[in-house]
Short mmCIF file of C-alpha atoms and ligand atoms in Angstrom, two decimals:
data_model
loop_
_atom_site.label_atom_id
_atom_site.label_comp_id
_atom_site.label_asym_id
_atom_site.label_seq_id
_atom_site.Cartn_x
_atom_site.Cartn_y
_atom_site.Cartn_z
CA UNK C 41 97.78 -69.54 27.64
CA UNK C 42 96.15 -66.31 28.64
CA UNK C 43 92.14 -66.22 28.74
CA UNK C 44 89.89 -64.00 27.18
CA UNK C 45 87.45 -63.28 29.95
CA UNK C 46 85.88 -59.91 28.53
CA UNK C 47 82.51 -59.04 26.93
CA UNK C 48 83.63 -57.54 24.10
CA UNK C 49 86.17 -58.26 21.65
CA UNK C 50 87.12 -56.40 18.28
CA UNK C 51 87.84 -58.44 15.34
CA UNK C 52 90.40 -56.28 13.61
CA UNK C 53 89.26 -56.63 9.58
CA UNK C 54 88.12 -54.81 7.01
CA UNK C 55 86.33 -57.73 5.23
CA UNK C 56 83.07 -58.32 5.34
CA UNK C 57 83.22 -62.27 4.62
CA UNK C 58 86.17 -62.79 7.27
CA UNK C 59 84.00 -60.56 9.55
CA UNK C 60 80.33 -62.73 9.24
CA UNK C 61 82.42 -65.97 9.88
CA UNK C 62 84.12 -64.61 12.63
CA UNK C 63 80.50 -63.85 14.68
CA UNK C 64 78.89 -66.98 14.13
CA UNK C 65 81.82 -69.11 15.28
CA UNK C 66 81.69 -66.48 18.45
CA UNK C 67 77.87 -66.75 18.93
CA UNK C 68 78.05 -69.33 21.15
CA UNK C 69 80.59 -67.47 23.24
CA UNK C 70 77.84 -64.53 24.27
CA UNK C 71 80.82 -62.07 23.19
CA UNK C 72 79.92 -58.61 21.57
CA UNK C 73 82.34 -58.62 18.19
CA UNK C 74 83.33 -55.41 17.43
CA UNK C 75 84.99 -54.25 13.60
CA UNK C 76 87.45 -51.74 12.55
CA UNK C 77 84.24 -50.25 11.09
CA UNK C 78 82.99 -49.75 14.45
CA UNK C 79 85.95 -47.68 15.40
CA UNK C 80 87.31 -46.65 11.73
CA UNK C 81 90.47 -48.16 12.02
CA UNK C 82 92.75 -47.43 9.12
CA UNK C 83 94.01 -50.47 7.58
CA UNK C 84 97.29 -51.03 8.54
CA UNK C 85 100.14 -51.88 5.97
CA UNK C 86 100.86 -55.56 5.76
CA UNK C 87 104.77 -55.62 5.35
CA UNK C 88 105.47 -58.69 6.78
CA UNK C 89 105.68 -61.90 4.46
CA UNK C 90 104.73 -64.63 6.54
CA UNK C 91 100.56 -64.87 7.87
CA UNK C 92 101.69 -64.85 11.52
CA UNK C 93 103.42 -61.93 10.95
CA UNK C 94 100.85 -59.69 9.42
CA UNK C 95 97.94 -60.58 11.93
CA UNK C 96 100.18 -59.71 14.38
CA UNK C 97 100.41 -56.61 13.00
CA UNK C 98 96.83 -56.25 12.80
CA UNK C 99 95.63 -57.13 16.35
CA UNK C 100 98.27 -55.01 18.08
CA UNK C 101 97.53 -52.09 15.88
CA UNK C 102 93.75 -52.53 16.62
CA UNK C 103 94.25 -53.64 20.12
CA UNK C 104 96.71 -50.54 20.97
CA UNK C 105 94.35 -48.06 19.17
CA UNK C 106 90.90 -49.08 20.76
CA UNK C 107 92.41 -50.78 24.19
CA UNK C 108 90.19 -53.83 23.61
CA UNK C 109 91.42 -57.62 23.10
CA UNK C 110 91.63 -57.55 19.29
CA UNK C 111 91.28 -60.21 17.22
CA UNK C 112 93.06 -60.53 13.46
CA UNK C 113 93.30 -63.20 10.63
CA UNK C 114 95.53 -63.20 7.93
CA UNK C 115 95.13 -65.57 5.65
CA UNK C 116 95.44 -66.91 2.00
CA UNK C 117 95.68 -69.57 -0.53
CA UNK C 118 98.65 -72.07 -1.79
CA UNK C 119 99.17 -73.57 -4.66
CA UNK C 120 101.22 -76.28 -4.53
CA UNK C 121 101.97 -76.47 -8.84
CA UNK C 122 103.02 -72.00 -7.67
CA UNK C 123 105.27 -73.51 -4.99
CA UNK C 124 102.86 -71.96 -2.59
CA UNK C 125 101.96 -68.86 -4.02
CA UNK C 126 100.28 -66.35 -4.14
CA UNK C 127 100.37 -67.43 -0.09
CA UNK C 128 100.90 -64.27 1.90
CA UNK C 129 99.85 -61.96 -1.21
CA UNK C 130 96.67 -64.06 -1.88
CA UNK C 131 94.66 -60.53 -1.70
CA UNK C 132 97.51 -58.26 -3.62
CA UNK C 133 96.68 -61.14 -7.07
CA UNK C 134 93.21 -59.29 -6.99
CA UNK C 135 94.33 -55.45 -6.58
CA UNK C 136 93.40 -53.42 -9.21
CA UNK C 137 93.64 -49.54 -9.62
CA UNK C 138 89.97 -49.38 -8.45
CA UNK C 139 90.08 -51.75 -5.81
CA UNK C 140 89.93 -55.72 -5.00
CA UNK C 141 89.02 -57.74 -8.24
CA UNK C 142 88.14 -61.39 -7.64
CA UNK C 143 87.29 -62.71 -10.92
CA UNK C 144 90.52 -61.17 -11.92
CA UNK C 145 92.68 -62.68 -9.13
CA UNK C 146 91.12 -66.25 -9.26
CA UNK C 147 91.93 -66.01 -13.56
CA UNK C 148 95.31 -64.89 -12.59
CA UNK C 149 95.87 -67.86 -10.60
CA UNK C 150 94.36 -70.22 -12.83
CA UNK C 151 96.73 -69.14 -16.02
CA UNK C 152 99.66 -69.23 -13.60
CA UNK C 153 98.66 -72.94 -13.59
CA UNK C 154 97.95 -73.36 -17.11
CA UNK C 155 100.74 -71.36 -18.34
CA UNK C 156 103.22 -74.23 -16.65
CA UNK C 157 100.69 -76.93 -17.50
CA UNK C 158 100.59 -77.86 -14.01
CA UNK C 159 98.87 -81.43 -13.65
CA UNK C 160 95.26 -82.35 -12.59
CA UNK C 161 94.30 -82.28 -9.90
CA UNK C 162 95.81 -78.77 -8.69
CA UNK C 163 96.14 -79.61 -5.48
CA UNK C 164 96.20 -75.81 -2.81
CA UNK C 165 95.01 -74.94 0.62
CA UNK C 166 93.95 -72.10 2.55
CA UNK C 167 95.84 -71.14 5.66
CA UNK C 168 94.32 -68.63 8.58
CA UNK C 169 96.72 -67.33 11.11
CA UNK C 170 94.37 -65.69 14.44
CA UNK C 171 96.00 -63.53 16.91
CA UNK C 172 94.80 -62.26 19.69
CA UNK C 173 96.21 -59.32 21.40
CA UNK C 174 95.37 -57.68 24.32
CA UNK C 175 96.73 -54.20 24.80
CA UNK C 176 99.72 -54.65 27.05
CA UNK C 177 101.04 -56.34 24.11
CA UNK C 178 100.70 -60.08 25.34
CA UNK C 179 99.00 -61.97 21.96
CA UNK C 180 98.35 -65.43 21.34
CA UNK C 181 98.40 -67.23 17.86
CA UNK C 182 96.71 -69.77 16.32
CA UNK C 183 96.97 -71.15 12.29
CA UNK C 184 94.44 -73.46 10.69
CA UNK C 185 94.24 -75.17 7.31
CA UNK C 186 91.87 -76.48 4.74
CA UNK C 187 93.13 -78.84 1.66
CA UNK C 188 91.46 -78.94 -1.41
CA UNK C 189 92.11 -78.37 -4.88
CA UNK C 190 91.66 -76.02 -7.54
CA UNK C 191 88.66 -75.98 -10.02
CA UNK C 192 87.72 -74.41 -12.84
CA UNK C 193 85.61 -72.34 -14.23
CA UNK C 194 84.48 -70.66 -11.15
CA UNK C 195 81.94 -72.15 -9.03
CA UNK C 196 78.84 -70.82 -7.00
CA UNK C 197 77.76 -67.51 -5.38
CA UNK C 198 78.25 -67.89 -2.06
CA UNK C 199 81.52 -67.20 0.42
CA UNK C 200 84.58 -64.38 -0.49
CA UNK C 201 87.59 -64.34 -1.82
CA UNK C 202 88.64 -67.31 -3.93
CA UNK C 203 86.02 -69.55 -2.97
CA UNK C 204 84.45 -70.09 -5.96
CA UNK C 205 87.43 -71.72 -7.38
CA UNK C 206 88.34 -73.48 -4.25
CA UNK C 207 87.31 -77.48 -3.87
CA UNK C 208 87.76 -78.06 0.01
CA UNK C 209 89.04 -82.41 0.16
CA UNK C 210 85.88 -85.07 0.40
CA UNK C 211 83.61 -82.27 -1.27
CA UNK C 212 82.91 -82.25 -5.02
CA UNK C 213 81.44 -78.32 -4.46
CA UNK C 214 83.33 -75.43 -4.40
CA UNK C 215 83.45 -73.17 -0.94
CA UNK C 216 80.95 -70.56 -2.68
CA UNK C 217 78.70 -73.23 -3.41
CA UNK C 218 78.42 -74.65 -0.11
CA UNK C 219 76.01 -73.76 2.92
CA UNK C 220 77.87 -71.02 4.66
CA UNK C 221 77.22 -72.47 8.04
CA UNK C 222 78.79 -75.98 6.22
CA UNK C 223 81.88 -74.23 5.27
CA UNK C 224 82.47 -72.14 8.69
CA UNK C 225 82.40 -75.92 9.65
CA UNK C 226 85.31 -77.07 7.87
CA UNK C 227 86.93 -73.87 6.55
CA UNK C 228 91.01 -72.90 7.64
CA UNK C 229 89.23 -70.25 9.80
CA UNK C 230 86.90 -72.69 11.58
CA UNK C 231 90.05 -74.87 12.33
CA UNK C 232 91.86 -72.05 13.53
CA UNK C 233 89.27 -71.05 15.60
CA UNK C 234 88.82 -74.73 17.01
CA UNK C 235 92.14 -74.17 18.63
CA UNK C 236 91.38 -70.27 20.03
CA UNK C 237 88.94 -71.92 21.77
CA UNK C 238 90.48 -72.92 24.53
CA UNK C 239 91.21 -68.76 25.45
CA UNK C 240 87.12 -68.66 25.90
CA UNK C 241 86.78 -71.57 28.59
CA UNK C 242 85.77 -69.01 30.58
CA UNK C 243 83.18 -67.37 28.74
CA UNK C 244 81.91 -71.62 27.93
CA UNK C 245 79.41 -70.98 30.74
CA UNK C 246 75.97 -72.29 30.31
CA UNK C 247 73.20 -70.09 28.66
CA UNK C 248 69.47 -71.11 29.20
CA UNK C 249 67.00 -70.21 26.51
CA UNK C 250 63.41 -69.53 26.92
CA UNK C 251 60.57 -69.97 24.47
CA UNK C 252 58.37 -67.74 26.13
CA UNK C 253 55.69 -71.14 27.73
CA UNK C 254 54.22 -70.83 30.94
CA UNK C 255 55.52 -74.50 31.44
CA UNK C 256 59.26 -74.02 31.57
CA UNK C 257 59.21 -72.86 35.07
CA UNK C 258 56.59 -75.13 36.16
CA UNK C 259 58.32 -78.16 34.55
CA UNK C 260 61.57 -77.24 34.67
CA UNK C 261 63.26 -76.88 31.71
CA UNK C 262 64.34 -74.57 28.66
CA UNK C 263 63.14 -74.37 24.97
CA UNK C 264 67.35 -74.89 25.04
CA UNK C 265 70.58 -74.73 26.76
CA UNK C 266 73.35 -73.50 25.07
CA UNK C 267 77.01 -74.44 26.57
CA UNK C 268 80.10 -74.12 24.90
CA UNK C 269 79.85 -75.15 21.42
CA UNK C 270 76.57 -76.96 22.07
CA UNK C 271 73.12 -76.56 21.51
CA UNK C 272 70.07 -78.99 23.57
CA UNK C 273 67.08 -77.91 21.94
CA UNK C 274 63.86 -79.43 24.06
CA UNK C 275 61.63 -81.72 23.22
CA UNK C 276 59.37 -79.56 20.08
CA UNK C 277 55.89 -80.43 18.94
CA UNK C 278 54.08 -78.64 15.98
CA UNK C 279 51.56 -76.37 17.07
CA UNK C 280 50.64 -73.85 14.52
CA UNK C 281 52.52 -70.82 15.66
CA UNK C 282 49.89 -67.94 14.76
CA UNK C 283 46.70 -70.07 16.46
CA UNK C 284 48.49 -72.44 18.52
CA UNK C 285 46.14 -75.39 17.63
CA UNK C 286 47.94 -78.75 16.76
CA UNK C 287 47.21 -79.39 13.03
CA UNK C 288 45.54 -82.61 12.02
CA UNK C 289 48.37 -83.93 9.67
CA UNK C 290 51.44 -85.37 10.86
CA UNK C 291 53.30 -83.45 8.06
CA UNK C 292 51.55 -80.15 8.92
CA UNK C 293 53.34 -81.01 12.46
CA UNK C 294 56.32 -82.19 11.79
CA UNK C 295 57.05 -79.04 9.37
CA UNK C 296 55.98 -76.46 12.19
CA UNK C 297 58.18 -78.29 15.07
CA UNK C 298 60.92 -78.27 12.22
CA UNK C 299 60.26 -74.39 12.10
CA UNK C 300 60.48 -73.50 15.53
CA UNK C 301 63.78 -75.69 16.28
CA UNK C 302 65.24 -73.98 13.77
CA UNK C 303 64.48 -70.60 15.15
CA UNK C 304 65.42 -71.41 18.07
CA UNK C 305 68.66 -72.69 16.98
CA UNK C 306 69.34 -69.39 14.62
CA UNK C 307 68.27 -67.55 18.12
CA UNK C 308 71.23 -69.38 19.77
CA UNK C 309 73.52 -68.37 16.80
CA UNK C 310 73.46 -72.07 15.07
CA UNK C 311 71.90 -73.52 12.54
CA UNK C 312 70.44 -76.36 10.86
CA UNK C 313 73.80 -77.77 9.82
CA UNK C 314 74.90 -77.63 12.97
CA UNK C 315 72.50 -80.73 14.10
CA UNK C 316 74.37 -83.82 15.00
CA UNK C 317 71.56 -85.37 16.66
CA UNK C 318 67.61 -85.61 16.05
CA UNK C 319 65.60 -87.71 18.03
CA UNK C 320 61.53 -88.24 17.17
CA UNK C 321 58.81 -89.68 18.98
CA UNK C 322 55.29 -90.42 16.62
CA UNK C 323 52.27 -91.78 17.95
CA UNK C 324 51.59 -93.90 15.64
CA UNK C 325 54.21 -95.69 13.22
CA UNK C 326 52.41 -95.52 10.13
CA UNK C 327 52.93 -91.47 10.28
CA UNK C 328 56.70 -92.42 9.22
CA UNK C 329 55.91 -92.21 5.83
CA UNK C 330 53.71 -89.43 5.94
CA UNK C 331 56.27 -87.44 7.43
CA UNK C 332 59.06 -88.24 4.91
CA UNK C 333 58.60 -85.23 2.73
CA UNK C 334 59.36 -82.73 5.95
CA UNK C 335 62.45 -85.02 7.29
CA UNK C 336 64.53 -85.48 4.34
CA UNK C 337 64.06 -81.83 2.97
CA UNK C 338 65.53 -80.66 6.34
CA UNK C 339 68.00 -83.70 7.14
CA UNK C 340 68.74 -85.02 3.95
CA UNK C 341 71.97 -83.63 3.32
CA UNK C 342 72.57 -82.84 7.41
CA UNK C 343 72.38 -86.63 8.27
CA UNK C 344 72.50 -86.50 11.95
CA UNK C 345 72.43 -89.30 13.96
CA UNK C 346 68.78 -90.34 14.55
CA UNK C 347 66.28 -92.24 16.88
CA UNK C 348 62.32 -92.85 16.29
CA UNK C 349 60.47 -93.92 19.32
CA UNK C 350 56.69 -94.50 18.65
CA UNK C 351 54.78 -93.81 21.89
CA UNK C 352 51.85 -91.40 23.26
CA UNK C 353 52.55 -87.73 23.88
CA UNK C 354 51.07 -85.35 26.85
CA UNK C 355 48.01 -83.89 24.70
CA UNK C 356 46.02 -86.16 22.15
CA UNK C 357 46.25 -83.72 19.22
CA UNK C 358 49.93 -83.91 19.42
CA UNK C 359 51.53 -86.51 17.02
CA UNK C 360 55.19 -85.76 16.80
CA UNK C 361 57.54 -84.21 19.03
CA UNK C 362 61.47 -83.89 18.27
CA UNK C 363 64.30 -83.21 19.77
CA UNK C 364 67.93 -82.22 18.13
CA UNK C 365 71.25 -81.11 19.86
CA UNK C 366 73.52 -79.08 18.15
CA UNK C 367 77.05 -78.67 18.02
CA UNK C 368 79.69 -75.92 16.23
CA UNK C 369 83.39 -76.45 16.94
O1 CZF S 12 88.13 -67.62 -0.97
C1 CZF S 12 88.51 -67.23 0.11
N1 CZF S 12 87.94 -67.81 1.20
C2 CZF S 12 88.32 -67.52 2.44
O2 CZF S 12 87.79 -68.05 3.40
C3 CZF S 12 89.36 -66.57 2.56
N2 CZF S 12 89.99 -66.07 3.60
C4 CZF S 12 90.85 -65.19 3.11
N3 CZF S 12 90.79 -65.13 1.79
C5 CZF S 12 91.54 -64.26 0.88
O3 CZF S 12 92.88 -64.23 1.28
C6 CZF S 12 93.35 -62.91 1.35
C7 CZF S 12 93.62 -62.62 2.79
O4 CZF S 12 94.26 -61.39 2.92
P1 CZF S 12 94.23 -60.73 4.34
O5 CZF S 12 94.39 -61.77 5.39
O6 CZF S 12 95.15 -59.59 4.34
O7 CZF S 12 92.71 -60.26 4.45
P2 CZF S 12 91.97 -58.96 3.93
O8 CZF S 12 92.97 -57.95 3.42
O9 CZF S 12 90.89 -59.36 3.00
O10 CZF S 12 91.28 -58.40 5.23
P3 CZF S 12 92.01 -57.91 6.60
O11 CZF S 12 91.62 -58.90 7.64
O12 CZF S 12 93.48 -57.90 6.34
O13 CZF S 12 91.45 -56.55 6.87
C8 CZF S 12 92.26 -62.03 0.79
O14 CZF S 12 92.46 -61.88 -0.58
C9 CZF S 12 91.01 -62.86 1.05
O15 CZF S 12 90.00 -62.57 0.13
C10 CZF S 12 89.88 -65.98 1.41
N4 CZF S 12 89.45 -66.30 0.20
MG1 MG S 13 94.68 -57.53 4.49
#
């Protein structure tokens, strides 16, 4: 398999939803992601009727026009009850005269069901075909897939496309109601991706992040080090950030360390949902309750794997310090 070993690398699209997926599961990789829009890149005709097929067509096009590695995804949704359709035309169901109409594609789809009374539940999944291309005409493909079933009416605000009437397996929300970051986790482009990987080892190396204290270099370490898919944010404690002085409650502390990891983890191109692991240390045990209201409004849904140490910290006035490690595959 070839290696991408570049700095920058253009994702050939045109939309915008396929496009802000696309750079977050790259964040980690330190690459610059570049759009057609960047270069305005016609969009090419999609003749082909399979998904490999048309990204193919996509990446060359963008990676001959721009000589960059170009990235493409075609993708779509299939129904089983519509023996797979509308598959490789999943975006022609919402053309209109004056342009792409969801609402109208994801009703279209639904009566197709109705009209042949498919049964409950309608089972469908969305497929993502990624090519990459360089411009001597070498590519490499990957496809991804997420199950699910169809629901309706539509559901939620968030996502593109057909999410809101997309239910992705083990979830009872829709795509468009999920966290974004939750369904770049789980979504046919994130498993895609998983396997495109492997043409990055090279860009995997490790990044060290600074917060900006004096200590780092006299301690040795880093607010967090970023490699691969991984985040290690530091130990945090809870300072308030405009005067720097520790707070007297626990809570008070506990919500500004919250804060600042999850800067630092948006800073890294993560997130929240991306912890796997927290691990706490309190001075004193009885501030487990007090600090309930802070913990399960951040973690309650993330549920990483947790440890609570009580023990004494390097200043007095601090009375919580966590640490969390990320991870986006
Ligand atoms: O609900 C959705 N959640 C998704 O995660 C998703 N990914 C793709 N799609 C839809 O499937 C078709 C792909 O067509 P497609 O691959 O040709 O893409 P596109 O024409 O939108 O952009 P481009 O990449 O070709 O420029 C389009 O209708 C997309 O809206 C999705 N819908
Ligand atoms: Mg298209």
């Amino acid at each position: 398999m070839r290696k991408f070993t570049g700095d920058r690398l253009l994702f050939a699209t045109h939309n915008k939803g396929k496009l802000e997926e696309m750079r977050a599961l790259l964040a980690p990789f330190g690459i610059t992601v570049l759009s057609n829009d960047d270069f305005g890149l016609p969009e090419p005709e999609e003749t082909e009727t399979t998904f490999v097929g048309n990204a193919r067509i996509k990446a060359h096009a963008a990676a001959k026009a721009t000589g960059l590695p170009a990235l493409s995804d075609d993708s779509g949704i299939e129904v089983d009850a519509l023996d797979g359709a509308p598959g490789v035309y999943t975006a022609d169901w919402a053309e209109t005269p004056t342009g792409r109409d969801f609402t109208l594609a994801m009703t279209r789809t639904w009566d197709a069901c109705e009209k042949i009374a498919a049964p409950l539940p309608r089972r469908a999944r969305f497929r993502s075909t990624l090519v990459l291309a360089w411009p001597d005409g070498h590519d490499e493909v990957f496809e991804g897939k997420a199950e699910g079933q169809l629901v309706w009416p539509m559901r939620g605000a968030h996502g593109h496309g057909y999410d809101p009437m997309f239910q992705p397996e083990g979830y009872d929300i829709t795509f468009a109601e999920m966290d974004p970051a939750k369904k770049n986790q789980i979504s046919h482009r994130a498993d895609a991706f998983r396997k495109l990987v492997q043409c990055f080892e090279a860009k995997m190396a490790r990044q060290n992040i600074s917060g900006g204290s004096p200590y780092e270099p006299k301690l040795g370490y880093s607010r967090a080090v970023v490699q691969g898919g991984w985040c290690f944010v530091a130990g945090t404690t809870g300072a308030d950030p405009v005067s720097k002085a520790f707070p007297d409650s626990v809570l008070d502390q506990a919500r500004n360390t919250l804060a600042t990891i999850k800067a630092v983890l948006e800073g890294a191109g993560f997130s929240m949902a991306d912890v796997v692991r927290a691990n706490y240390v309190i001075t004193d045990a009885a501030y487990v309750e007090e600090i309930i209201p802070a913990l399960s409004k951040t973690f309650g849904e993330i549920r990483p794997a947790a440890m609570m140490i009580v023990a004494g910290l390097v200043n007095p006035a601090m009375k919580i310090e966590i640490e969390v490690t990320a991870f986006k595959g």
